[in-house]
Coordinates of C-alpha atoms in Angstrom, one line a residue:
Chain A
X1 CA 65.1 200.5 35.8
X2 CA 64.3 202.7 33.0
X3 CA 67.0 204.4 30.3
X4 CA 67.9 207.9 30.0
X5 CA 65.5 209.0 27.6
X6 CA 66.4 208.5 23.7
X7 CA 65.5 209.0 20.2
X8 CA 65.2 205.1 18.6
X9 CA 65.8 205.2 15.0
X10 CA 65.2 201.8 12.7
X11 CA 67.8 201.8 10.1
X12 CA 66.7 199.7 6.7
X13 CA 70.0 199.3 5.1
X14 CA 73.3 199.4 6.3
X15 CA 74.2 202.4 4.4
X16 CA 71.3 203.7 6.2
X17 CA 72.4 203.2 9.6
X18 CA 76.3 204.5 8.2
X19 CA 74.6 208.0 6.9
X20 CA 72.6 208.2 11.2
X21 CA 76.7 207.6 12.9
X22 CA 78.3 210.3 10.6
X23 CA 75.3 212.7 11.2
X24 CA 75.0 211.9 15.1
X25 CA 78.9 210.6 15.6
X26 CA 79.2 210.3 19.3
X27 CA 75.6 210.5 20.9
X28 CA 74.6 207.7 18.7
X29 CA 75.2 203.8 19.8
X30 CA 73.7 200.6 17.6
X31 CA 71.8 198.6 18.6
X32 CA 72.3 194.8 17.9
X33 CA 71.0 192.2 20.1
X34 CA 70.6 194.6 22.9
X35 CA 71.9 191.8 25.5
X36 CA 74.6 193.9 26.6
X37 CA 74.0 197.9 25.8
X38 CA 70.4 197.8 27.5
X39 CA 71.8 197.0 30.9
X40 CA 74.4 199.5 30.8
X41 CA 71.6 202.0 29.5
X42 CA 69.7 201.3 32.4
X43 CA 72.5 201.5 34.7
X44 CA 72.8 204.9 33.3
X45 CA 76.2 203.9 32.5
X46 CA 75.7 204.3 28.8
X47 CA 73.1 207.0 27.7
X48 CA 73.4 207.7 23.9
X49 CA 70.9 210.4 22.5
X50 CA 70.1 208.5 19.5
X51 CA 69.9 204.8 19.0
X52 CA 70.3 203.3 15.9
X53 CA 68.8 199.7 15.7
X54 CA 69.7 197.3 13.0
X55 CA 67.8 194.4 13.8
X56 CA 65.5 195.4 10.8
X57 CA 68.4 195.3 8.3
X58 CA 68.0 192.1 5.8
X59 CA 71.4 190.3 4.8
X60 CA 73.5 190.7 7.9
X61 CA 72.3 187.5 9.2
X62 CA 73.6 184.4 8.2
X63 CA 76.2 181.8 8.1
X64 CA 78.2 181.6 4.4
X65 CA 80.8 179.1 3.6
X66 CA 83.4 180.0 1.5
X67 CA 84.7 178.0 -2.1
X68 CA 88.1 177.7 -0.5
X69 CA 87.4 176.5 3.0
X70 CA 86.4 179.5 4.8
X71 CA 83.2 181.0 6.7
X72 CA 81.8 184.3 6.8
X73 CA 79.5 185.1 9.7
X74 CA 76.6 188.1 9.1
X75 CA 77.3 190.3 12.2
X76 CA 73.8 190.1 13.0
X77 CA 74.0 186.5 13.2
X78 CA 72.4 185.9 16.9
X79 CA 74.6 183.7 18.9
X80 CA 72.0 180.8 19.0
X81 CA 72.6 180.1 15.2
X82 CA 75.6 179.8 16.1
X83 CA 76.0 177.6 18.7
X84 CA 73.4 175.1 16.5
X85 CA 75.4 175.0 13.3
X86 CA 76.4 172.0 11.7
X87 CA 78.5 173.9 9.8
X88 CA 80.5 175.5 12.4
X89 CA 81.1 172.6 14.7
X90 CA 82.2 170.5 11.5
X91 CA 84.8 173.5 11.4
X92 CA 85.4 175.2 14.3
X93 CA 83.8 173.7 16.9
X94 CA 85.2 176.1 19.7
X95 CA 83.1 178.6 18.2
X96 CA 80.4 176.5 19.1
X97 CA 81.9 175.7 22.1
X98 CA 82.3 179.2 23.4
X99 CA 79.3 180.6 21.6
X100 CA 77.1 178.1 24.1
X101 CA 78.6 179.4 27.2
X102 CA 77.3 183.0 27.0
X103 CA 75.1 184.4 29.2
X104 CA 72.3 182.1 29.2
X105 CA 69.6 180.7 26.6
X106 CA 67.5 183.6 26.2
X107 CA 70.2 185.9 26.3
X108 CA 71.5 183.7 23.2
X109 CA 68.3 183.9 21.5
X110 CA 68.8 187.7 21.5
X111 CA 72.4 188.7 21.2
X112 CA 74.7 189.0 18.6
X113 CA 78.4 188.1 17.6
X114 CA 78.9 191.2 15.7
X115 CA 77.1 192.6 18.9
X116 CA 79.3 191.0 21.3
X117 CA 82.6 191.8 19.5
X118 CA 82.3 195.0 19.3
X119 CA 81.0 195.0 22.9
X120 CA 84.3 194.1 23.7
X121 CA 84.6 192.9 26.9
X122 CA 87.8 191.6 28.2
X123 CA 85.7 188.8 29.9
X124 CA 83.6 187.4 26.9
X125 CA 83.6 184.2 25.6
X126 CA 83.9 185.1 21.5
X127 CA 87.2 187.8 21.4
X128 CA 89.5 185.1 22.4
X129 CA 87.9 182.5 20.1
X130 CA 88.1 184.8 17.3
X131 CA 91.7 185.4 17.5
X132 CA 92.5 182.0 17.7
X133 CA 91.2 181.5 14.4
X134 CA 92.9 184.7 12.9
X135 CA 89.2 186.1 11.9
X136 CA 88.9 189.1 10.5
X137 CA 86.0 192.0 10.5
X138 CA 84.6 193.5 7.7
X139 CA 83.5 197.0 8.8
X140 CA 81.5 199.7 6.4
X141 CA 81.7 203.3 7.2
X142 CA 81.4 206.6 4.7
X143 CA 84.2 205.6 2.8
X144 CA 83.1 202.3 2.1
X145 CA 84.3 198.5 3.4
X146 CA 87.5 197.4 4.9
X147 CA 89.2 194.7 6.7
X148 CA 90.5 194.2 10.5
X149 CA 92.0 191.4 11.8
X150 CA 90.9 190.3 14.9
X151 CA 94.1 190.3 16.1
X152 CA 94.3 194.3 15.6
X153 CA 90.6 194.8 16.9
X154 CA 90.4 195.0 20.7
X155 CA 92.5 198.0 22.2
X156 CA 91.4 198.3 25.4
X157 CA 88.5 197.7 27.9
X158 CA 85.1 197.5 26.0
X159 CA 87.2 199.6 23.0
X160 CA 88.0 199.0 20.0
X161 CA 89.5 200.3 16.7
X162 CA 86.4 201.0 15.0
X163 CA 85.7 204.7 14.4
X164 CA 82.0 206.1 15.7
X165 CA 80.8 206.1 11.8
X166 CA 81.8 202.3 11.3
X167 CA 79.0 199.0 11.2
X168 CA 80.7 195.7 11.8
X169 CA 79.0 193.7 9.0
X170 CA 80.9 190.3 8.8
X171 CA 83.0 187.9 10.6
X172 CA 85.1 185.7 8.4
X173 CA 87.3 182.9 9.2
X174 CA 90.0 181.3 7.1
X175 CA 90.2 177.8 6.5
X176 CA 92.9 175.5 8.9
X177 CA 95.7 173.8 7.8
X178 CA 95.6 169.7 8.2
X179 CA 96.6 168.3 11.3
X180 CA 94.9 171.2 13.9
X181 CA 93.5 171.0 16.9
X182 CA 91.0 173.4 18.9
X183 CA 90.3 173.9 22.3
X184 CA 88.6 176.5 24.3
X185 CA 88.3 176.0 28.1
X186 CA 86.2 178.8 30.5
X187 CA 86.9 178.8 34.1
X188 CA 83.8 180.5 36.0
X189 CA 81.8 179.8 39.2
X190 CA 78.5 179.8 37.8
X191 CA 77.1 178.8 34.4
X192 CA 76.8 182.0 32.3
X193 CA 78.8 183.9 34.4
X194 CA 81.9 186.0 32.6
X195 CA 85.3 184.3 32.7
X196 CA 87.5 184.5 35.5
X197 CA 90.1 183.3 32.6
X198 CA 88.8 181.6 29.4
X199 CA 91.6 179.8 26.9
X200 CA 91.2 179.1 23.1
X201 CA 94.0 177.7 21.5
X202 CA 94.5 176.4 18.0
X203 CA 97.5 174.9 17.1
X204 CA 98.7 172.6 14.0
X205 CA 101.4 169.7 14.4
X206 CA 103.6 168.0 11.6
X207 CA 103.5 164.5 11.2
X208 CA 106.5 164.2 13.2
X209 CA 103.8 166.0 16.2
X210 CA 106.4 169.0 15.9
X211 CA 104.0 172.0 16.7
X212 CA 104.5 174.4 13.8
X213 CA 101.8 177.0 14.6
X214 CA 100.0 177.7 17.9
X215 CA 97.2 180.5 18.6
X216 CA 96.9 180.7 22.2
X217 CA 94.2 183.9 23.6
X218 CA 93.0 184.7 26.6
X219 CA 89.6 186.4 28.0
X220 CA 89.4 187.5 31.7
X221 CA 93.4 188.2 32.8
X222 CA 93.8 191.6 31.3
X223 CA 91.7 194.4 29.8
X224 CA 91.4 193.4 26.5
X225 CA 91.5 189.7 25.1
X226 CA 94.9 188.8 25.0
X227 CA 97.7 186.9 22.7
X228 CA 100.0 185.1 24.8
X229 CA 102.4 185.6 22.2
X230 CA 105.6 184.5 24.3
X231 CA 104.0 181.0 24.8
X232 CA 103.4 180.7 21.0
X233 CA 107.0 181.1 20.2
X234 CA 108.0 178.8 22.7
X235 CA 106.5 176.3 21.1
X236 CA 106.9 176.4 18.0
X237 CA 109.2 173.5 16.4
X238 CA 108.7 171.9 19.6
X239 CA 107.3 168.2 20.1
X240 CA 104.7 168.4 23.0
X241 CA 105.4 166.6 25.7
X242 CA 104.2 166.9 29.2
X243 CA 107.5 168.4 30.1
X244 CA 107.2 170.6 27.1
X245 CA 103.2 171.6 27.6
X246 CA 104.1 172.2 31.4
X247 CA 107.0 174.7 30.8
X248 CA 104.8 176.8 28.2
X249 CA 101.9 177.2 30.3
X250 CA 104.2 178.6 33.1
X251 CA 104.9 181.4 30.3
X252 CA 101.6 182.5 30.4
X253 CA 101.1 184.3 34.1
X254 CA 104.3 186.3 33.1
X255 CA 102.4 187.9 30.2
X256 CA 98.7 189.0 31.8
X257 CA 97.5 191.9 33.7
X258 CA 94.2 190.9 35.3
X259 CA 92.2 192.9 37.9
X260 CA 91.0 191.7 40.9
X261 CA 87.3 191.1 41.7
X262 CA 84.5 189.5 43.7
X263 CA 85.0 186.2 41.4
X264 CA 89.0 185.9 41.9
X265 CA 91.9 187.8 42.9
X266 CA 94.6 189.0 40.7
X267 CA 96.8 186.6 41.3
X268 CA 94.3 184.1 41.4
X269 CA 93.5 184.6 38.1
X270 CA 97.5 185.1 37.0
X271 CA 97.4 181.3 38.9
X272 CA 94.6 180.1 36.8
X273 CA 95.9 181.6 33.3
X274 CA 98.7 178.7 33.7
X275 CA 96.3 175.8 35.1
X276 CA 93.6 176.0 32.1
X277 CA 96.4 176.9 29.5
X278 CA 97.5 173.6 30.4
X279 CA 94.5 172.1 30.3
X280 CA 93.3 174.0 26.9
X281 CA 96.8 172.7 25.4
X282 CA 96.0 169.1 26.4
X283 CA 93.1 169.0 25.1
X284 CA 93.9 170.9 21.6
X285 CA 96.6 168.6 21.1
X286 CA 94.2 165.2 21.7
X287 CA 91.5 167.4 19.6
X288 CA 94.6 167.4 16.5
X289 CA 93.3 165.3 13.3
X290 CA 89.7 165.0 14.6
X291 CA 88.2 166.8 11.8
X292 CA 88.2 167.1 7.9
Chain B
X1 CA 56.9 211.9 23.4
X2 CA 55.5 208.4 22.8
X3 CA 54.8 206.0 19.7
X4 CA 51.6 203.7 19.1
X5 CA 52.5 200.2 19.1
X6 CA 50.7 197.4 17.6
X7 CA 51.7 193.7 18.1
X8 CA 50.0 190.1 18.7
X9 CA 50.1 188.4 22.2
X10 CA 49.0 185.4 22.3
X11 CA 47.4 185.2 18.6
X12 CA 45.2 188.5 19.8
X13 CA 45.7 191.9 19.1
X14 CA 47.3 194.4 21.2
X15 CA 48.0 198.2 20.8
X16 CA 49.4 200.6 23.3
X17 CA 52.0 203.9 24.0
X18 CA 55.3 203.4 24.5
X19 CA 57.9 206.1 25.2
X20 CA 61.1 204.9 22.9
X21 CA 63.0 204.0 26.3
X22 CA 60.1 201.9 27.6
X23 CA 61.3 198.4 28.2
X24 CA 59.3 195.6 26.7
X25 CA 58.3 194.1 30.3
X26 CA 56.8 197.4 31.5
X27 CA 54.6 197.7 28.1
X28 CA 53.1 194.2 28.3
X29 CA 52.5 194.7 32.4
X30 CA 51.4 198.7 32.1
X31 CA 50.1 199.3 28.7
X32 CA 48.9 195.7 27.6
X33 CA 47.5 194.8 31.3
X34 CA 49.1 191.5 31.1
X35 CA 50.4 191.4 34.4
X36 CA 51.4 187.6 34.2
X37 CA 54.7 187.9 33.1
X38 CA 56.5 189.3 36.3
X39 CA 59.9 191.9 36.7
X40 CA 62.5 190.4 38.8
X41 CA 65.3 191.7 38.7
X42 CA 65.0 193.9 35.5
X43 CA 69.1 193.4 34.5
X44 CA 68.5 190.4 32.4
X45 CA 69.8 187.8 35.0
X46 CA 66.5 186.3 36.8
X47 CA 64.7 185.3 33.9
X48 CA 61.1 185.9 35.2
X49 CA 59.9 188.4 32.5
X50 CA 61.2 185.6 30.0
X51 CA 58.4 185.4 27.0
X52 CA 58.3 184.3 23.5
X53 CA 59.4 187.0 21.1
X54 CA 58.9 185.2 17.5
X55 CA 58.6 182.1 18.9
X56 CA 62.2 181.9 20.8
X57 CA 62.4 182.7 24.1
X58 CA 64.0 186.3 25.6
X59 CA 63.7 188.1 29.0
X60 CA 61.3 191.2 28.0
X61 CA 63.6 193.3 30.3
X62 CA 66.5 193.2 27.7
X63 CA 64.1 194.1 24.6
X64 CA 62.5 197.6 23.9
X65 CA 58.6 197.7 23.2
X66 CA 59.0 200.0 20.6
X67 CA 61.5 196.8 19.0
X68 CA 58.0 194.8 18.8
X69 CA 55.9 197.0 16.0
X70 CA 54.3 194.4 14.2
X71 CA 55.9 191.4 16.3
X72 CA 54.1 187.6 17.6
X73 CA 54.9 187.6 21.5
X74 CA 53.5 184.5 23.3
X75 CA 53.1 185.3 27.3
X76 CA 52.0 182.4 30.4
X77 CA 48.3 183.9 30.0
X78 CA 48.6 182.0 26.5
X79 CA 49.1 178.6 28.1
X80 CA 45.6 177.7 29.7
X81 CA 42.9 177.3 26.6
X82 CA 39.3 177.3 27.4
X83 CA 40.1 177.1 31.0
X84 CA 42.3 173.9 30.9
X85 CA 46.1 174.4 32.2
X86 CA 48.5 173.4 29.5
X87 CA 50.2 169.8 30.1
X88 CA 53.4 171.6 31.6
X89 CA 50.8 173.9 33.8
X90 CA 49.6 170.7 34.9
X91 CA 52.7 168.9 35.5
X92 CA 54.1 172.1 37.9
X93 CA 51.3 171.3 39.6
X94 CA 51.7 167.9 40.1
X95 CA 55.1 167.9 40.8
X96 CA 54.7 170.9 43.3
X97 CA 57.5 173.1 41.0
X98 CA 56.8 176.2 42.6
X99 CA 55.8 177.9 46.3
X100 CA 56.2 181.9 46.2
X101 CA 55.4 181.3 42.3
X102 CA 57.2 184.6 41.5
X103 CA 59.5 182.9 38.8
X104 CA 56.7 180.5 37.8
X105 CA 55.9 182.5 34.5
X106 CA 59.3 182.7 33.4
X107 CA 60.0 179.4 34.5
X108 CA 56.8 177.9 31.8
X109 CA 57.9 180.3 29.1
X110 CA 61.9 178.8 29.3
X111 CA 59.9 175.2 29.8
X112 CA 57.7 176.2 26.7
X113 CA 61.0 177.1 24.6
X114 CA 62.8 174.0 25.4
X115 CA 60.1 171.5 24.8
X116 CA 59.0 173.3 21.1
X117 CA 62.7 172.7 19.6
X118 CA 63.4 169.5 22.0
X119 CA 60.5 167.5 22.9
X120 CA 62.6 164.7 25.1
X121 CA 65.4 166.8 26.9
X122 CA 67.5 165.1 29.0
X123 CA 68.1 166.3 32.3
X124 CA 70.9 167.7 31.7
X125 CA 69.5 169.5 28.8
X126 CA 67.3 170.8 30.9
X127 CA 69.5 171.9 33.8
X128 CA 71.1 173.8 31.2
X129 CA 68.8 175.5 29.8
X130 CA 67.2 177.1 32.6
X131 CA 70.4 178.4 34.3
X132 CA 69.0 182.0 33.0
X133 CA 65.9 181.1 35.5
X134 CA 66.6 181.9 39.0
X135 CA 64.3 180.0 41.7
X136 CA 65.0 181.1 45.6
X137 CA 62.5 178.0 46.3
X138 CA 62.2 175.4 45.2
X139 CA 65.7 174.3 44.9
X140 CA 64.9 173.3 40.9
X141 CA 64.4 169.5 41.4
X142 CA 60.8 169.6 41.3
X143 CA 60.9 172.5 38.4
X144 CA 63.3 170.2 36.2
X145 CA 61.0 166.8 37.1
X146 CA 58.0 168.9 36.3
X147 CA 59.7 169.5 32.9
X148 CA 60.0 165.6 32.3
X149 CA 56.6 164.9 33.2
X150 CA 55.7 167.8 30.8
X151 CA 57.7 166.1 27.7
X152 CA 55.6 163.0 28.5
X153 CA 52.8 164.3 28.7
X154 CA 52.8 166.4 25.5
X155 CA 54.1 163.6 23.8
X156 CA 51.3 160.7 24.9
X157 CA 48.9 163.3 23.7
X158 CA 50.5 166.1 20.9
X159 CA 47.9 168.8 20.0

């Protein structure tokens, strides 16, 4: 399989690569890892005239940490740095977590988290993960840099709020409060395959285990990532028991949309969204206090 | 409309055309004549084009050739020296980890990858790591044993 034909153009700076979208707008796409784009190029499903790669692009690779706690992640950081850091999994380990269960080693190798999140899939393992942690993007266009949270990000199916003349250029993620735990659980028949539903919850307890902030986001039951924001209120000032843990995962089917496919059936998946929030809550909870 | 490319494979060099859409796999098999590393499936799930692209391992079918301007690749004809199989060569051999032999390329280059950052995986490890290799023989016992013997092997005698 070949793709429609297409002018490649190496950008050298990111300004570079800005100054290619606002001159070719909508018949240019970026390039990142590639993991993703080049298969739906040679499905013909995407066919941009111009593509603009930025794997030549120095400084948007790279893993920073932040004086007060933070991370920033270059957009260009492939998702095999990821998965190795030290850094990360002394911090947030479900990014490490998720990050290893895309695609498959050589696919890791190549692609991208800036990549990947703009991709945005409703099925992929980073959106969800992201949210959970309340990242936010820092994307350049003409006018210079702002901020999205990640939260605000994903609209719909493989869209998101980034106009066609903005570069993702950095992922960063806020420190935690004490006292929080992070799980993220992905439900799929095969190793590598997309999520049927994927989980990633962070939430913190007081000392009296009274939950007083919970993140719980989905991948896999709806078009976009979603926030099961019911559930998050409900348990909020709560103390988790089983009782407590069962009756919030029971929130969850109420507030997805998935489709059906060849990997599970709507309400298969609707069934599932409840068993691994369980599970993902379980485990966040025990997970509470075991780091820094 | 096409572009010269110039790259190394396999510490030689290499020049040839490449139209900008011309995936990587098709350059190395058409324009390079290196015919060893095979197209599968060509959507990035079979892993039999998997090379080395500086050093780490990536399916060729995912990457364009005009991406590789200047690059290091590393492709199975690299593995023999002087007419001697490399130790994990040997060990498919030994351990009979192939019978079509249509994956067996990308299966050494994934085997390659593994052992360069971790010389004693565990079998788990390994499992792991070559779920982007798909084998319609074997049933991947004797690919994953052949890996162990490999790890042995190059460890009881590094070069």
């Amino acid at each position: 399989m070949t793709p429609k034909k297409f002018e490649y153009i190496e950008a050298n700076t990111v300004e570079d690569a800005v100054s290619l979208l606002v001159k070719y707008k909508d018949e240019a796409k970026l390039l990142a890892g590639g993991q993703s784009l080049l298969s739906l190029m040679k499905l013909r499903l995407a066919a941009p005239q111009y593509l603009i790669d930025l794997n030549k692009i120095d400084g948007l690779s790279g893993i920073k940490e932040h004086p007060d706690g933070g991370l920033s992640i270059g957009a260009m950081t492939r998702h095999y740095m990821i998965e190795n850091s030290d850094l990360i999994q002394s911090r947030y380990p479900i990014l490490c977590e998720s990050t290893s269960k895309i695609g498959d080693p050589h696919i890791r190798n190549r692609g991208t988290i800036g990549g990947a999140l703009c991709h945005a899939d409703p099925s992929a393992d980073s959106p969800p993960v992201v949210k959970a942690l309340e990242a936010e993007f820092k994307l350049q266009g003409p006018n210079g840099t702002r901020i999205v949270k990640a939260q605000d990000f994903f609209e719909d199916m493989f869209t998101t709020t980034m106009s066609s003349d903005e570069i993702m250029i950095e992922i960063i993620i806020p420190k935690l409060a004490p006292r929080t735990g992070q799980s993220y659980i992905k439900f799929s028949r095969r190793e590598g395959d997309f999520a049927i539903v994927a989980v990633a919850i962070v939430i913190t307890l007081d000392e009296q285990r009274i939950c007083t902030k919970a993140r719980i986001d989905l991948s896999g039951v709806d078009s976009k990532p979603i926030t099961a924001t019911k559930t998050e209120e409900f348990l909020i000032g709560k103390e988790l028991s089983d009782a407590v843990i069962d009756e919030a995962a029971s929130t969850v089917p109420g507030q997805v949309k998935p489709g059906g496919d060849v990997h599970g059936s709507a309400e298969y998946r609707s069934a599932m969204s409840e068993v691994f929030t369980k599970k993902a809550l379980i485990q966040a909870i025990a997970n509470v206090g075991s780091l820094n | 409309m096409t572009k010269l490319v110039k790259l190394k494979v396999n510490g030689a060099p290499y020049e040839g055309e490449a139209e900008d859409r011309t995936l990587l796999v098709h350059f190395i098999r058409e324009q390079l004549g290196l015919t060893g590393t095979h197209i599968g499936c060509d959507t990035g799930n079979c892993g039999a084009c998997t090379i080395l692209y500086e050093g780490r391992s990536v399916k060729s079918c995912m990457m364009l050739a005009v991406q590789c301007e200047g690059a290091e690749l590393s492709t199975v004809e690299g593995l023999a020296t002087d007419g001697k199989l490399h130790p994990l060569q040997e060990a498919f051999w030994e351990k009979h980890a192939l019978q079509c032999g249509y994956c067996t390329p990308g299966m050494l280059m994934a085997g390659i990858a593994l052992l360069k950052d971790n010389p004693s995986p565990t079998e788990q490890e390994i499992r792991l790591w070559l779920h982007g290799n798909l084998c319609r023989c074997t049933g991947y016992i004797s690919i994953i044993d052949a890996i162990k013997l490999a790890s042995e092997k190059m460890k009881a005698s590094p070069n």
